[in-house]
Short mmCIF file of C-alpha atoms and ligand atoms in Angstrom, two decimals:
data_model
loop_
_atom_site.label_atom_id
_atom_site.label_comp_id
_atom_site.label_asym_id
_atom_site.label_seq_id
_atom_site.Cartn_x
_atom_site.Cartn_y
_atom_site.Cartn_z
CA MET A 1 74.14 115.78 149.17
CA GLY A 2 74.53 117.83 145.81
CA LYS A 3 76.55 119.74 144.66
CA LYS A 4 75.79 124.08 145.45
CA VAL A 5 77.54 125.84 141.97
CA VAL A 6 76.54 129.54 141.59
CA VAL A 7 77.18 130.87 138.79
CA THR A 8 77.71 134.90 138.64
CA GLY A 9 79.72 137.63 136.41
CA VAL A 10 78.89 141.13 135.15
CA PRO A 11 75.47 142.09 133.06
CA GLY A 12 76.14 140.79 129.43
CA VAL A 13 79.55 139.04 130.41
CA GLY A 14 77.97 136.06 128.84
CA LYS A 15 76.80 133.52 132.52
CA THR A 16 73.63 132.57 130.95
CA THR A 17 75.23 131.53 127.27
CA VAL A 18 78.26 129.49 129.41
CA ILE A 19 76.30 127.81 132.19
CA ASN A 20 73.88 125.95 128.90
CA GLY A 21 76.52 124.82 126.88
CA ALA A 22 77.70 123.40 130.36
CA MET A 23 74.83 121.38 131.21
CA GLU A 24 74.12 119.92 126.95
CA ARG A 25 77.56 118.97 127.67
CA LEU A 26 76.55 117.36 131.20
CA ALA A 27 73.81 116.12 130.34
CA ALA A 28 75.21 114.22 127.61
CA GLU A 29 77.52 112.51 129.81
CA GLY A 30 74.44 111.83 132.09
CA ILE A 31 75.55 113.91 135.10
CA ALA A 32 72.45 115.60 135.95
CA TYR A 33 72.29 119.33 137.57
CA GLU A 34 68.98 121.78 137.87
CA THR A 35 69.70 125.60 136.58
CA VAL A 36 68.07 128.17 139.00
CA ASN A 37 68.19 131.35 137.70
CA PHE A 38 67.70 133.87 141.04
CA GLY A 39 67.20 137.17 138.68
CA THR A 40 63.81 135.04 138.03
CA PHE A 41 62.92 134.15 141.47
CA MET A 42 63.27 138.30 142.28
CA PHE A 43 61.82 139.18 139.63
CA GLU A 44 59.02 137.05 140.24
CA ALA A 45 58.17 138.03 143.42
CA ALA A 46 58.73 142.16 142.90
CA ARG A 47 56.09 141.60 139.60
CA ARG A 48 53.69 140.39 141.50
CA GLU A 49 53.58 143.23 144.03
CA ASN A 50 53.83 146.05 140.79
CA LEU A 51 56.57 146.83 141.60
CA VAL A 52 58.57 146.51 138.32
CA THR A 53 57.82 145.07 134.74
CA ASP A 54 60.85 144.73 133.49
CA ARG A 55 63.89 142.66 135.46
CA ASP A 56 66.21 145.11 133.96
CA GLU A 57 64.46 147.80 137.06
CA MET A 58 64.43 145.69 139.89
CA ARG A 59 68.31 147.02 140.29
CA LYS A 60 66.75 150.08 140.72
CA LEU A 61 64.49 149.62 143.68
CA GLY A 62 65.04 150.68 147.20
CA LYS A 63 67.92 148.71 149.14
CA ASP A 64 65.96 147.12 151.56
CA VAL A 65 63.28 146.47 148.94
CA GLN A 66 66.28 144.87 146.74
CA LYS A 67 67.38 143.66 150.62
CA ARG A 68 63.67 141.31 151.21
CA LEU A 69 63.30 140.29 147.10
CA GLN A 70 67.15 138.52 147.69
CA LYS A 71 66.29 136.90 150.59
CA GLU A 72 62.89 135.94 149.57
CA ALA A 73 64.62 134.16 146.26
CA ALA A 74 67.47 132.39 148.62
CA ALA A 75 64.99 130.79 150.50
CA GLY A 76 62.64 129.52 147.65
CA ILE A 77 65.93 128.04 145.78
CA ALA A 78 67.06 126.54 149.21
CA ALA A 79 63.26 125.21 149.59
CA MET A 80 63.03 123.56 145.88
CA SER A 81 66.30 122.50 145.30
CA GLY A 82 67.22 119.60 147.90
CA ASP A 83 69.83 117.01 147.17
CA ALA A 84 70.08 117.35 143.52
CA ASN A 85 73.22 119.03 142.01
CA VAL A 86 72.28 122.69 141.20
CA ILE A 87 73.56 126.01 139.95
CA ILE A 88 72.39 128.88 140.60
CA ASP A 89 72.75 132.10 137.59
CA THR A 90 72.99 135.00 139.56
CA HIS A 91 75.13 138.07 140.78
CA SER A 92 78.29 138.38 143.00
CA SER A 93 77.49 142.02 143.02
CA VAL A 94 74.78 143.76 141.96
CA LYS A 95 75.39 147.34 140.96
CA THR A 96 72.98 149.93 142.17
CA PRO A 97 71.87 153.95 142.00
CA ALA A 98 73.52 153.56 145.85
CA GLY A 99 76.81 151.40 145.14
CA PHE A 100 77.57 147.54 145.20
CA LEU A 101 74.99 145.57 146.78
CA ALA A 102 76.34 142.09 147.17
CA GLY A 103 74.75 140.08 145.18
CA LEU A 104 75.63 136.82 148.34
CA PRO A 105 75.19 138.65 151.43
CA GLU A 106 75.58 136.46 154.87
CA TRP A 107 71.72 135.84 154.96
CA VAL A 108 71.69 134.20 151.12
CA LEU A 109 75.16 132.03 152.51
CA ARG A 110 73.26 130.80 154.87
CA GLU A 111 70.59 129.33 152.90
CA LEU A 112 72.82 128.19 149.74
CA MET A 113 76.27 127.25 151.17
CA PRO A 114 77.47 127.20 147.83
CA ASP A 115 79.91 124.60 146.94
CA ILE A 116 81.83 126.40 144.65
CA VAL A 117 81.83 130.51 143.11
CA VAL A 118 82.50 130.80 139.67
CA LEU A 119 83.23 134.22 138.47
CA VAL A 120 82.56 134.42 134.97
CA GLU A 121 84.48 137.10 133.27
CA THR A 122 86.32 139.00 130.16
CA ASP A 123 87.54 142.07 128.77
CA PRO A 124 85.36 144.83 129.45
CA ASP A 125 85.75 146.14 125.90
CA GLN A 126 83.97 143.17 124.91
CA ILE A 127 81.37 142.53 127.49
CA LEU A 128 80.33 146.37 126.31
CA MET A 129 79.97 145.28 122.86
CA ARG A 130 77.85 142.48 123.88
CA ARG A 131 75.75 144.74 125.60
CA LEU A 132 75.35 146.84 123.08
CA GLY A 133 74.39 144.25 120.81
CA ASP A 134 71.50 142.33 122.88
CA PRO A 135 68.70 145.58 122.35
CA SER A 136 66.55 142.03 124.28
CA ARG A 137 67.82 143.77 127.56
CA THR A 138 67.51 147.24 129.28
CA ARG A 139 71.25 147.69 130.38
CA ASP A 140 73.18 150.88 132.34
CA MET A 141 74.95 152.72 130.03
CA GLU A 142 78.84 152.87 131.18
CA GLY A 143 82.40 152.48 129.95
CA SER A 144 84.90 149.74 130.03
CA ARG A 145 86.79 151.52 132.13
CA ALA A 146 83.43 151.26 134.55
CA ILE A 147 82.95 147.37 133.92
CA ALA A 148 86.74 146.61 134.85
CA GLN A 149 85.16 147.91 138.47
CA HIS A 150 82.38 145.76 138.64
CA GLN A 151 84.38 142.83 138.22
CA GLU A 152 87.04 143.50 140.30
CA PHE A 153 84.81 144.49 142.82
CA ASN A 154 82.98 140.55 142.18
CA ARG A 155 86.40 139.31 142.82
CA ALA A 156 86.94 141.12 146.06
CA VAL A 157 83.46 140.43 147.26
CA ALA A 158 84.13 136.43 146.66
CA ALA A 159 86.92 136.06 148.49
CA ALA A 160 84.51 137.43 151.66
CA TYR A 161 81.86 134.39 150.15
CA ALA A 162 84.98 131.84 150.33
CA MET A 163 86.23 133.25 154.26
CA TYR A 164 81.94 132.65 155.66
CA THR A 165 81.26 129.12 153.59
CA GLY A 166 84.81 127.71 152.75
CA CYS A 167 83.59 127.19 148.90
CA THR A 168 86.28 127.85 146.66
CA ILE A 169 86.18 130.68 143.53
CA LYS A 170 86.90 129.27 140.75
CA ILE A 171 87.41 132.09 137.41
CA VAL A 172 86.14 131.07 134.04
CA ARG A 173 87.42 133.23 131.24
CA ASN A 174 84.09 133.68 128.68
CA GLU A 175 86.24 135.23 125.78
CA ASP A 176 85.16 136.11 121.99
CA PHE A 177 85.31 133.05 119.34
CA LEU A 178 86.49 131.32 122.42
CA LEU A 179 82.92 130.10 123.84
CA GLU A 180 84.01 126.18 123.98
CA GLN A 181 86.99 127.01 126.46
CA GLY A 182 84.76 128.89 129.14
CA ILE A 183 82.42 125.98 128.76
CA ASP A 184 84.83 123.07 129.18
CA ASP A 185 86.58 125.73 132.42
CA LEU A 186 83.49 125.20 133.76
CA VAL A 187 82.32 121.55 133.04
CA SER A 188 85.33 120.60 134.76
CA VAL A 189 84.37 122.18 137.99
CA LEU A 190 80.97 120.86 137.57
CA ARG A 191 81.94 117.11 136.87
P1 LIG B 201 70.21 138.28 135.07
O1 LIG B 201 68.84 137.95 135.56
O2 LIG B 201 71.31 137.58 135.61
O3 LIG B 201 70.90 139.75 134.44
P2 LIG B 201 71.67 139.89 133.57
O4 LIG B 201 72.94 139.96 134.15
O5 LIG B 201 71.69 140.60 132.80
O6 LIG B 201 72.06 138.66 132.74
P3 LIG B 201 71.70 138.18 131.78
O7 LIG B 201 71.12 137.32 131.28
O8 LIG B 201 71.73 139.52 130.48
O9 LIG B 201 73.68 137.95 131.30
P4 LIG B 201 74.21 137.17 131.05
O10 LIG B 201 75.84 137.30 131.23
O11 LIG B 201 73.82 135.88 131.51
O12 LIG B 201 74.96 137.06 129.45
P5 LIG B 201 74.25 136.65 128.21
O13 LIG B 201 74.39 134.71 128.55
O14 LIG B 201 72.84 136.32 128.39
O15 LIG B 201 69.79 138.81 137.43
C1 LIG B 201 68.72 140.12 137.04
C2 LIG B 201 68.29 140.86 137.67
O16 LIG B 201 68.42 140.22 138.53
C3 LIG B 201 69.91 141.15 138.10
O17 LIG B 201 69.36 142.61 137.54
C4 LIG B 201 69.86 141.99 139.52
O18 LIG B 201 68.40 143.38 139.67
C5 LIG B 201 68.71 140.94 139.76
N1 LIG B 201 69.50 139.92 140.68
C6 LIG B 201 69.91 138.40 140.18
N2 LIG B 201 70.15 137.71 140.98
C7 LIG B 201 70.83 138.52 142.62
C8 LIG B 201 71.21 138.73 143.67
N3 LIG B 201 72.22 137.86 143.83
N4 LIG B 201 71.29 139.81 144.57
C9 LIG B 201 70.21 141.01 144.21
N5 LIG B 201 69.54 140.92 142.69
C10 LIG B 201 69.89 140.14 141.89
O19 LIG B 201 75.11 136.84 127.06
C11 LIG B 201 74.80 138.37 127.07
C12 LIG B 201 74.90 138.47 125.22
O20 LIG B 201 76.71 137.75 124.78
C13 LIG B 201 74.22 136.95 124.82
O21 LIG B 201 74.06 138.11 122.97
C14 LIG B 201 75.07 136.12 123.79
O22 LIG B 201 75.32 135.57 122.89
C15 LIG B 201 76.49 137.09 123.90
N6 LIG B 201 77.80 135.83 123.76
C16 LIG B 201 77.88 135.32 125.24
N7 LIG B 201 78.90 134.76 125.42
C17 LIG B 201 79.84 135.24 123.99
C18 LIG B 201 81.07 135.30 124.02
N8 LIG B 201 82.36 133.52 124.66
N9 LIG B 201 82.18 135.38 122.58
C19 LIG B 201 80.58 136.41 121.78
N10 LIG B 201 79.29 136.69 122.73
C20 LIG B 201 78.79 136.43 123.95
#
């Protein structure tokens, strides 16, 4: 049975950047992993239904619609992942207009049963600057304090994921100028 590793972090913390670096390192060592982006699974379904035209619109959809898309994505990912080692790029929680929505509620955890949940974090000021420097995305306008609160909530809800599945929780720091250190930390749990 392969390892299932869920990698999470607030938008713009750099989780995809750290995952890509770790994948290159592991490929060089001959360790095979597949990566799956949970948001892309949801987005493809949402676009087919003409619900959104941009992935950043999804977190503004009604709560029940987001939950349905979430459930479909979890089932799709579980069906395709089989026995392979898989990294699932997603969110511990999603900030919606109605409040924080758990990224891995019980019906998602039951499908994925992760071995490890990784929280990619860094200082809120750095995340704010990364968001401002990325014109390709429609980021929510929020300050450092709100980003800090989102990171705190992500830790709290991750504790519930550990209680439910017995998975471990790994915190990986992805600080400015220290990307390689973040990649090293992620690689150490993926090996
Ligand atoms: P998703 O596609 O995951 O969106 P996101 O969180 O905004 O992810 P990004 O790829 O934009 O951010 P990132 O943290 O990966 O940062 P990146 O590496 O690009 O999700 C889209 C949507 O899907 C969600 O909004 C939600 O609606 C939905 N969704 C997903 N999962 C869900 C779930 N489980 N339940 C419900 N809904 C779900 O880096 C950002 C920038 O920082 C880049 O410019 C990069 O170069 C820079 N950077 C990175 N690291 C460093 C560093 N160390 N130093 C300096 N710059 C750095």
